[in-house]
PDB file of C-alpha atoms in Angstrom:
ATOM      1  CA  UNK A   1     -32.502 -67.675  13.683  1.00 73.00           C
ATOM      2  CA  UNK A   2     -32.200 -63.896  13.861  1.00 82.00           C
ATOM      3  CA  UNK A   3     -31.855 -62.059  11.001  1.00 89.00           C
ATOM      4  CA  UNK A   4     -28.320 -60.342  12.420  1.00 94.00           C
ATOM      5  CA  UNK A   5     -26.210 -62.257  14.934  1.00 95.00           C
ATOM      6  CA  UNK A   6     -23.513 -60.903  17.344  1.00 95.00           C
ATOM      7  CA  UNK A   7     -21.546 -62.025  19.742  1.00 91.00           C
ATOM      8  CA  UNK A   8     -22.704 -60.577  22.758  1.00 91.00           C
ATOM      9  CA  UNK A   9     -19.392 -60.305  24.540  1.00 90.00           C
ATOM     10  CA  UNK A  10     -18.415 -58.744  27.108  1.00 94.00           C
ATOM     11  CA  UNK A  11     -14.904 -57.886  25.390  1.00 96.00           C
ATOM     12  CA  UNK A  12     -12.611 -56.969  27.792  1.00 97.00           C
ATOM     13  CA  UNK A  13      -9.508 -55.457  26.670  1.00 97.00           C
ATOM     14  CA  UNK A  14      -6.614 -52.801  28.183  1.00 97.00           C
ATOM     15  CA  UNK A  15      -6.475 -49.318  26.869  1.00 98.00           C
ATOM     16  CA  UNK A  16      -4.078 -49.264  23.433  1.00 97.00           C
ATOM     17  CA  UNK A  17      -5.407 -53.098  22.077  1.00 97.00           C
ATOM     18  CA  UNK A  18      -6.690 -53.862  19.142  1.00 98.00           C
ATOM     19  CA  UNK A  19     -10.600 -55.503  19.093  1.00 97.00           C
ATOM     20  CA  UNK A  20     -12.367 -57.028  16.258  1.00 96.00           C
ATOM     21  CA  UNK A  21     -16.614 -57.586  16.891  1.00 94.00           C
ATOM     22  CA  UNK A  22     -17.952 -59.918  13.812  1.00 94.00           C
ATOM     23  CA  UNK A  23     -21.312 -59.955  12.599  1.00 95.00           C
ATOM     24  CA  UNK A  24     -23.177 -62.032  10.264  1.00 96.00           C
ATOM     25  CA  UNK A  25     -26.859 -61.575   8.613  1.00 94.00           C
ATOM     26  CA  UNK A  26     -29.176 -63.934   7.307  1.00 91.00           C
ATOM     27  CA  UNK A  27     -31.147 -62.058   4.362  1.00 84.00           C
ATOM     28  CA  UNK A  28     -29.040 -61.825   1.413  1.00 80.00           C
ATOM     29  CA  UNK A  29     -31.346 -59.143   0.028  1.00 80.00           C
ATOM     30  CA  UNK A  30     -29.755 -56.568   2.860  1.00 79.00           C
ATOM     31  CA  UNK A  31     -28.169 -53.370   0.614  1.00 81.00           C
ATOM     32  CA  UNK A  32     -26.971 -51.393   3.106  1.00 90.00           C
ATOM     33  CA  UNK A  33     -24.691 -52.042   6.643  1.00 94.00           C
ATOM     34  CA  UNK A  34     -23.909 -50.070   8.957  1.00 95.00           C
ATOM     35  CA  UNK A  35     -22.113 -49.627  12.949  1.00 97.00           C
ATOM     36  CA  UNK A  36     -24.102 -47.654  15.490  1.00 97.00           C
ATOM     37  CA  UNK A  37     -22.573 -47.934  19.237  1.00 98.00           C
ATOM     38  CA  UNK A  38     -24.635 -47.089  22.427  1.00 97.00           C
ATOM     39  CA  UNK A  39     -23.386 -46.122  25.494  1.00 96.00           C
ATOM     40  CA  UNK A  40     -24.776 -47.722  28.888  1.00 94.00           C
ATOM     41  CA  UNK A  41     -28.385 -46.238  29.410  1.00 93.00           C
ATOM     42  CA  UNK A  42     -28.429 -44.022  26.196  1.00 95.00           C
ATOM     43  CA  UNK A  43     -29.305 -43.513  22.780  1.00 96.00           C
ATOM     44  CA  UNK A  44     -27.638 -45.652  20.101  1.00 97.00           C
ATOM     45  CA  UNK A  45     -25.952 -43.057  17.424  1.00 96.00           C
ATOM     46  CA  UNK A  46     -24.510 -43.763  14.222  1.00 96.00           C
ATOM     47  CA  UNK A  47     -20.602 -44.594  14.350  1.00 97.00           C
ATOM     48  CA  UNK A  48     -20.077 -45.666  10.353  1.00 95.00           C
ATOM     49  CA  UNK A  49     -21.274 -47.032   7.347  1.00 93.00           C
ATOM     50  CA  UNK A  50     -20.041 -49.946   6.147  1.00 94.00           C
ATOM     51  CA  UNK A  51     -19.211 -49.988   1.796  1.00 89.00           C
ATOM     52  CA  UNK A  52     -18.514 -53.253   0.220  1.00 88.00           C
ATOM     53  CA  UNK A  53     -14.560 -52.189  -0.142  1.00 89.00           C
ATOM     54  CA  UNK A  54     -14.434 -51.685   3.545  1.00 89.00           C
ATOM     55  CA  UNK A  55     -13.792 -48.072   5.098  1.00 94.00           C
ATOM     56  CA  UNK A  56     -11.877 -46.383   7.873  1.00 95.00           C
ATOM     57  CA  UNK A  57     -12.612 -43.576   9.632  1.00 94.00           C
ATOM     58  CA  UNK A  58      -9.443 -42.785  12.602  1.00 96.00           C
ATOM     59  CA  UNK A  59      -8.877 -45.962  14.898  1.00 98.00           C
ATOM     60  CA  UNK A  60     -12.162 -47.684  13.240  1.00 98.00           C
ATOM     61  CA  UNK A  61     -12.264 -49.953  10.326  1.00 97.00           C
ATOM     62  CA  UNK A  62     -15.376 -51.649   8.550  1.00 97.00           C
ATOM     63  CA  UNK A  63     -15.381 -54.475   5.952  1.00 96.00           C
ATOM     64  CA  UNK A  64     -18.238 -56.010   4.381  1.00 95.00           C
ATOM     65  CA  UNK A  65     -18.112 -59.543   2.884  1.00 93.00           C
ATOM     66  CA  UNK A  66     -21.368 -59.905   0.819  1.00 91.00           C
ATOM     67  CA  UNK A  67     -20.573 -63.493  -0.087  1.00 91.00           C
ATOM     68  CA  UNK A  68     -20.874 -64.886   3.319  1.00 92.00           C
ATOM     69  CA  UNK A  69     -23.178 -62.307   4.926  1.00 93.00           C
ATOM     70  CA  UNK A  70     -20.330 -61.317   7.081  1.00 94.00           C
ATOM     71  CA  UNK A  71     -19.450 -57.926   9.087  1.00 96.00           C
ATOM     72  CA  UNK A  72     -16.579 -57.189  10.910  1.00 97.00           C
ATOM     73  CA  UNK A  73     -15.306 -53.585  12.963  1.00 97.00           C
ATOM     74  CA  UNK A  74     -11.857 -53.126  14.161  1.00 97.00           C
ATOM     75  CA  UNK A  75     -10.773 -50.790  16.568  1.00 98.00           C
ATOM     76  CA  UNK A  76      -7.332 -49.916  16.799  1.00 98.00           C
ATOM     77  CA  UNK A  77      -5.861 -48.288  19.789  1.00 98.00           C
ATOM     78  CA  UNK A  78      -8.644 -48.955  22.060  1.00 98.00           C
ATOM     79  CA  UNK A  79      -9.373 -45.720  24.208  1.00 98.00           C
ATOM     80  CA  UNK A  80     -11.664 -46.351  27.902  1.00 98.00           C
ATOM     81  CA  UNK A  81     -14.222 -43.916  25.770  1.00 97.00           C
ATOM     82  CA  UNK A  82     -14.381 -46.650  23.393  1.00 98.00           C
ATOM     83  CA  UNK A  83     -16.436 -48.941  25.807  1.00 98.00           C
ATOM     84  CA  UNK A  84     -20.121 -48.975  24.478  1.00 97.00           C
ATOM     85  CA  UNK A  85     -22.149 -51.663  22.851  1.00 97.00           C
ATOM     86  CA  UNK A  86     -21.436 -51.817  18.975  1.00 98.00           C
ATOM     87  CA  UNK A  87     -24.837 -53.126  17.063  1.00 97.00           C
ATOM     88  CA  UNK A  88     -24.609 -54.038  13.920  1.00 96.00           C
ATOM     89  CA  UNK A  89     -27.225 -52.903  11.015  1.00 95.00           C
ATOM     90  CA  UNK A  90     -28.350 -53.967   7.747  1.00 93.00           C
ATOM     91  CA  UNK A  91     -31.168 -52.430   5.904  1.00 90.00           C
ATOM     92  CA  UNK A  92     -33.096 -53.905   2.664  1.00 79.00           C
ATOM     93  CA  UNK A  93     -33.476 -51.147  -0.289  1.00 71.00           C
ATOM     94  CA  UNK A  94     -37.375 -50.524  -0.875  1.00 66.00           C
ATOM     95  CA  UNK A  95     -37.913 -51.422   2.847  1.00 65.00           C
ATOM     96  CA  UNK A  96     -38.720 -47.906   4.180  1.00 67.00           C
ATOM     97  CA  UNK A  97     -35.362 -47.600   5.315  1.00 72.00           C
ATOM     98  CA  UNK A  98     -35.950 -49.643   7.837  1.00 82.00           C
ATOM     99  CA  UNK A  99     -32.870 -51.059  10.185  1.00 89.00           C
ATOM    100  CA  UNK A 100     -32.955 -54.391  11.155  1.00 92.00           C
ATOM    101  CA  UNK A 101     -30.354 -54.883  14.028  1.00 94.00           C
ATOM    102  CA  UNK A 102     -28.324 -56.943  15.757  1.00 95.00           C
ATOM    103  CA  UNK A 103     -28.361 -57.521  19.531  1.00 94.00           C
ATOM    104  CA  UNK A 104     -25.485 -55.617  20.205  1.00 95.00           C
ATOM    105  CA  UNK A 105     -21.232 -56.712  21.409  1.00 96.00           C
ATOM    106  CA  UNK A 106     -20.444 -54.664  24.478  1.00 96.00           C
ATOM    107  CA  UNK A 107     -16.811 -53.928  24.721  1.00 97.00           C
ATOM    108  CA  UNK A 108     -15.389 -53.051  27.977  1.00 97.00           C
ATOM    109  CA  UNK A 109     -11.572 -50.983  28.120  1.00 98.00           C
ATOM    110  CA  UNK A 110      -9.941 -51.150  31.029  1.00 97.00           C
ATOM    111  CA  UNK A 111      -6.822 -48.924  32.171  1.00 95.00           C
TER     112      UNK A 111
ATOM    113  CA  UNK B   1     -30.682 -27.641  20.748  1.00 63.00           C
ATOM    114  CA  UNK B   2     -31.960 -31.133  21.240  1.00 70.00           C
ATOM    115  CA  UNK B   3     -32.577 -32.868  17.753  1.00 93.00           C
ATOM    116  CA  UNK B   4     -34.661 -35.724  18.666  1.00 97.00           C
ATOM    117  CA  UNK B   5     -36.658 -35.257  21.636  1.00 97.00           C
ATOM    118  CA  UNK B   6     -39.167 -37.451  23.348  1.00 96.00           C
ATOM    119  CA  UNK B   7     -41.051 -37.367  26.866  1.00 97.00           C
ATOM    120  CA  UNK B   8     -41.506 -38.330  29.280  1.00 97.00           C
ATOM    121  CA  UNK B   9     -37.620 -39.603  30.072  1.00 96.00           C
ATOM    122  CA  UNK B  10     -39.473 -42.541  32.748  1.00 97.00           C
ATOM    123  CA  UNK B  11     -42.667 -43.981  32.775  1.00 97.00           C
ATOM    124  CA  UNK B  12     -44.043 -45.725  35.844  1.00 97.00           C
ATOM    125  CA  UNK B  13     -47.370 -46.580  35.340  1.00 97.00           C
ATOM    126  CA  UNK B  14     -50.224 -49.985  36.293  1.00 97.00           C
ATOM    127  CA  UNK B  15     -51.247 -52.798  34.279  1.00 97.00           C
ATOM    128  CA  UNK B  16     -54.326 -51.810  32.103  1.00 97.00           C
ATOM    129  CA  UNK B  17     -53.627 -48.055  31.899  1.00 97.00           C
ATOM    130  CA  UNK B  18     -53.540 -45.817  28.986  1.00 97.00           C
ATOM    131  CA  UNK B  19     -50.441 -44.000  28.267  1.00 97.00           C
ATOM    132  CA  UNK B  20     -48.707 -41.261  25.883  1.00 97.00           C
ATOM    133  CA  UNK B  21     -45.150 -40.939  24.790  1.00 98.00           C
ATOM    134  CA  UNK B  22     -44.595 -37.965  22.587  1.00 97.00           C
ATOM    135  CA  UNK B  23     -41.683 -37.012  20.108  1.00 97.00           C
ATOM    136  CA  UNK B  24     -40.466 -34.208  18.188  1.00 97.00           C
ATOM    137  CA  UNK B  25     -37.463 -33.514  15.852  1.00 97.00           C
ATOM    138  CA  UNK B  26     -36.188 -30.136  14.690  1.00 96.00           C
ATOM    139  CA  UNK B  27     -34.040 -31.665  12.355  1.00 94.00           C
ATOM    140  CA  UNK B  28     -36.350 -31.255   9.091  1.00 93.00           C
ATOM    141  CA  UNK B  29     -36.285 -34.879   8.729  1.00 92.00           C
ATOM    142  CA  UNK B  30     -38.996 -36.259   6.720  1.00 89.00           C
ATOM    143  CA  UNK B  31     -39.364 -40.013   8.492  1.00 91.00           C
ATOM    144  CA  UNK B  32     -39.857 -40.530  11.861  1.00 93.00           C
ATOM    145  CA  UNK B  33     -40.057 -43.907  13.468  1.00 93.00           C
ATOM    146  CA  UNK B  34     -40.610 -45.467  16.789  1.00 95.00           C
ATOM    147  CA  UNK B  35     -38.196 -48.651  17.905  1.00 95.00           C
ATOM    148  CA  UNK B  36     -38.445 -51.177  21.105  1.00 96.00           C
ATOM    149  CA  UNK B  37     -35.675 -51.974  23.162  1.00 96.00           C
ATOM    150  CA  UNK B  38     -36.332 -55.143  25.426  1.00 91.00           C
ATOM    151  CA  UNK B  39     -34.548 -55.981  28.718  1.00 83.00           C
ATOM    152  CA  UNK B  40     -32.251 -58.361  26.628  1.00 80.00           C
ATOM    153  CA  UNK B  41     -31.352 -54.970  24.362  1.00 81.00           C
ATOM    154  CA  UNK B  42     -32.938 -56.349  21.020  1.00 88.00           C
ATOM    155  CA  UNK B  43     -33.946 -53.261  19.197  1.00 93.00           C
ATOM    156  CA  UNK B  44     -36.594 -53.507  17.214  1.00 92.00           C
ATOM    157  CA  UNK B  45     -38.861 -51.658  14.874  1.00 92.00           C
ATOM    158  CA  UNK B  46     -42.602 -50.287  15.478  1.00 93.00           C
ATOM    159  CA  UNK B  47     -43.439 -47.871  13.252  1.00 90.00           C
ATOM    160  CA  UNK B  48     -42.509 -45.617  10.396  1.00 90.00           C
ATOM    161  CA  UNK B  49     -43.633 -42.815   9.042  1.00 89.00           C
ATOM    162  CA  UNK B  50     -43.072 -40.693   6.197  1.00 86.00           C
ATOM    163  CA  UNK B  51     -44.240 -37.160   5.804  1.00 82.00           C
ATOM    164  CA  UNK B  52     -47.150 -37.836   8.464  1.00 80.00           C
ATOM    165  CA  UNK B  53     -47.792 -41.593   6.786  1.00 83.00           C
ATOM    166  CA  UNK B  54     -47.315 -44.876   7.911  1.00 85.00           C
ATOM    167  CA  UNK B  55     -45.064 -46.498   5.775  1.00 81.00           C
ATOM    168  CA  UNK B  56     -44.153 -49.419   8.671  1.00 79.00           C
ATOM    169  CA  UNK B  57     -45.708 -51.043  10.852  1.00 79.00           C
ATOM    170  CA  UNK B  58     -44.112 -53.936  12.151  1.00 80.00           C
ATOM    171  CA  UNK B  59     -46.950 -56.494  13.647  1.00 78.00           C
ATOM    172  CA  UNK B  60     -47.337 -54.587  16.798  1.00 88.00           C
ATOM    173  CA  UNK B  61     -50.577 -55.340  19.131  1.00 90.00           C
ATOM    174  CA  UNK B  62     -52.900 -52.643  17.971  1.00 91.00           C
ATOM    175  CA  UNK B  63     -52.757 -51.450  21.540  1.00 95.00           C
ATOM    176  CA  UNK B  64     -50.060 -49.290  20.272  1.00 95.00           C
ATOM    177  CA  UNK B  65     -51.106 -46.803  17.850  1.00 93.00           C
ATOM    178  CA  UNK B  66     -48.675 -43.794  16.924  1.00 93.00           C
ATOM    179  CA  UNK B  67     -50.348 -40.241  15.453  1.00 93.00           C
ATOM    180  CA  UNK B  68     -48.377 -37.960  13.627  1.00 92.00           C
ATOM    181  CA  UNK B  69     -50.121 -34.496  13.688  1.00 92.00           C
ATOM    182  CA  UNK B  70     -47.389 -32.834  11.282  1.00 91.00           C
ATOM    183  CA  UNK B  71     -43.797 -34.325   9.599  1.00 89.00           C
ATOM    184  CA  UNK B  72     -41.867 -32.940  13.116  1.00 95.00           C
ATOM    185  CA  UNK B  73     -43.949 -34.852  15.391  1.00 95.00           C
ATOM    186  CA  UNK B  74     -44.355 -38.879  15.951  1.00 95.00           C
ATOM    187  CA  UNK B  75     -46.174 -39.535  19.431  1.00 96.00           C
ATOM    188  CA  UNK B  76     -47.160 -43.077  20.341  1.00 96.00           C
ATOM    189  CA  UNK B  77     -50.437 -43.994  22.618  1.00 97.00           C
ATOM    190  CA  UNK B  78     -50.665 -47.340  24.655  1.00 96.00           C
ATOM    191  CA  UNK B  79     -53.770 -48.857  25.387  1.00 96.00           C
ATOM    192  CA  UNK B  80     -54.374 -51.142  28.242  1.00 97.00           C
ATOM    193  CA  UNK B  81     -50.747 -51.362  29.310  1.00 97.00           C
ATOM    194  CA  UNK B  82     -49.144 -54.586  30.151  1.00 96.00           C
ATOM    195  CA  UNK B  83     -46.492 -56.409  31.752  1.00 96.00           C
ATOM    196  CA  UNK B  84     -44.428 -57.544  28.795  1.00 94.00           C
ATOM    197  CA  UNK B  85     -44.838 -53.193  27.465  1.00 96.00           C
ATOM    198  CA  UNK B  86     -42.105 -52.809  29.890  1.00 96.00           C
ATOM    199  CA  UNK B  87     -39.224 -51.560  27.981  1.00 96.00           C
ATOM    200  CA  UNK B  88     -37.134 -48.475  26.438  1.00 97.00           C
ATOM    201  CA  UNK B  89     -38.712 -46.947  23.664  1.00 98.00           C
ATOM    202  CA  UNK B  90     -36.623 -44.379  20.938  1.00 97.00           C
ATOM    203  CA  UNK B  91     -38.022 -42.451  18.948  1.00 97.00           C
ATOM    204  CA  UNK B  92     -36.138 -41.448  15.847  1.00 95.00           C
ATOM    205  CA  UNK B  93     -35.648 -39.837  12.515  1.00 94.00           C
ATOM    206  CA  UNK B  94     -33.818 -39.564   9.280  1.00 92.00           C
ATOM    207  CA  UNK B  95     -34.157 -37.332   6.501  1.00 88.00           C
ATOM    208  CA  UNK B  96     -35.708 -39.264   3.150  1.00 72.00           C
ATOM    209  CA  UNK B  97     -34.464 -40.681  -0.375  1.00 69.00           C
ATOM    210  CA  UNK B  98     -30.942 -42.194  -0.510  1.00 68.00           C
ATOM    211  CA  UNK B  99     -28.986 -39.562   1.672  1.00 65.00           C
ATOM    212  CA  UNK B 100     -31.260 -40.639   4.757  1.00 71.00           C
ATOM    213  CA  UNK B 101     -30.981 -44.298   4.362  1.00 74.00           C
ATOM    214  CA  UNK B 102     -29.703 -46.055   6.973  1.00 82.00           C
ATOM    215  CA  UNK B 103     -28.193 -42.568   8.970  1.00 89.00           C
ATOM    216  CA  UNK B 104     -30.758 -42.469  12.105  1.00 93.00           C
ATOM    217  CA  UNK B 105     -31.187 -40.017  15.001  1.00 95.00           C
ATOM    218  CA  UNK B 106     -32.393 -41.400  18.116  1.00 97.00           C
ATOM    219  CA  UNK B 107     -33.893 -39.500  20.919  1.00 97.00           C
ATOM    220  CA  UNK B 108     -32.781 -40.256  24.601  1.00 97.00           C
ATOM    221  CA  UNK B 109     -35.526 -43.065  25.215  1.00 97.00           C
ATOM    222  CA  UNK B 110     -38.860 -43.887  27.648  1.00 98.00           C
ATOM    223  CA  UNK B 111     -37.718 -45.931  30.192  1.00 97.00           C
ATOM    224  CA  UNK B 112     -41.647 -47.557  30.859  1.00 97.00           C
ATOM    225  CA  UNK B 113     -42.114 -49.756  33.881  1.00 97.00           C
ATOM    226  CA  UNK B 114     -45.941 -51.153  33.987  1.00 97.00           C
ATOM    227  CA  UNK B 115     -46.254 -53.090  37.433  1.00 95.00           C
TER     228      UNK B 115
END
């Protein structure tokens, strides 16, 4: 079993819906969580940190639910710039910050 | 200014050859680290280092070994390529103690092909 699962997708959604991608991970010693998204052919970049109340930042929303090893992101108000794949990260404290993650959910927006 | 650089951007090289892959970040970043990305997108962790240190070093073939002359620069050497080395490989850093953790930055990627 990998240590973070994803649904690989593709979502396909119109411009304006709302998307939820769920994540879960396996070690319970994870600390930190985290969103990156990468674009088709690129880099992945950091898109938010995930804290154990759960966080918002514009259209994006993170919750964390430590009891089942669960992630979730919600994007509101989905824009065509949205479409990327969204990987989902967990990192163990005292590990070297080193990022364990998942194999991605690619979300496509269509007009 | 790129922050995270890397060359070469491609890679196209024969079974059994010896290849370089250099990085450098002008970030002031004290860890630098070197990630696989397979043709099924897994991304997955090399190598770490930490103020020229390895501090990681995730059960790679010892084909691979990385060589960090000074804290900007992280370049990885491949020995004896092979077919399953094909892949996109990131370089990346992060600056240390708790306000790095977890907050990466990845340079473009190495597309390598070995045929």
């Amino acid at each position: 079993r990998k240590e973070v699962e994803q649904d690989p997708g593709p979502f396909n959604v119109p411009e304006g819906a709302t998307v939820a991608f769920n994540c879960t991970y396996s070690n319970s010693a994870s600390q930190s969580f985290f969103w990156y998204r990468q674009d088709c052919r690129k880099e992945p970049k950091l898109l938010m940190s995930v804290y154990s109340s759960g966080n918002e930042d514009g259209r994006f929303t993170a919750q964390l639910n430590r009891a089942s090893q669960y992630i979730s992101l919600l994007i509101r108000d989905s824009k065509l710039s949205d479409s990327a794949t969204y990987l989902c990260v967990v990192m163990k404290l005292n590990a070297g910050n080193m990022l364990t993650f998942g194999g991605g959910t690619r979300l496509m927006v269509k007009p | 200014d790129t922050a995270v650089s890397q060359t070469p951007k491609y890679l196209v090289t024969q079974m059994g050859n010896d290849k370089s892959i250099k990085c450098e970040q002008n970030l002031g970043h004290d860890t630098m680290y070197w990630y696989k990305q397979d043709s099924k997108k897994f991304l997955k962790i090399m190598f770490s280092y930490n103020n020229k240190e390895l501090i990681i070093n995730e059960t790679v073939p010892n084909r691979f070994s990385p060589k960090s002359p000074d804290k900007a620069h992280l370049n990885l050497h491949i020995n004896s390529l092979e077919l399953g080395d094909s892949a996109v490989y990131f370089c990346a850093s992060s600056r240390g103690g708790l306000a790095g953790l977890g907050v990466q930055y990845f340079g473009a990627g190495t597309r390598l092909s070995v045929l």
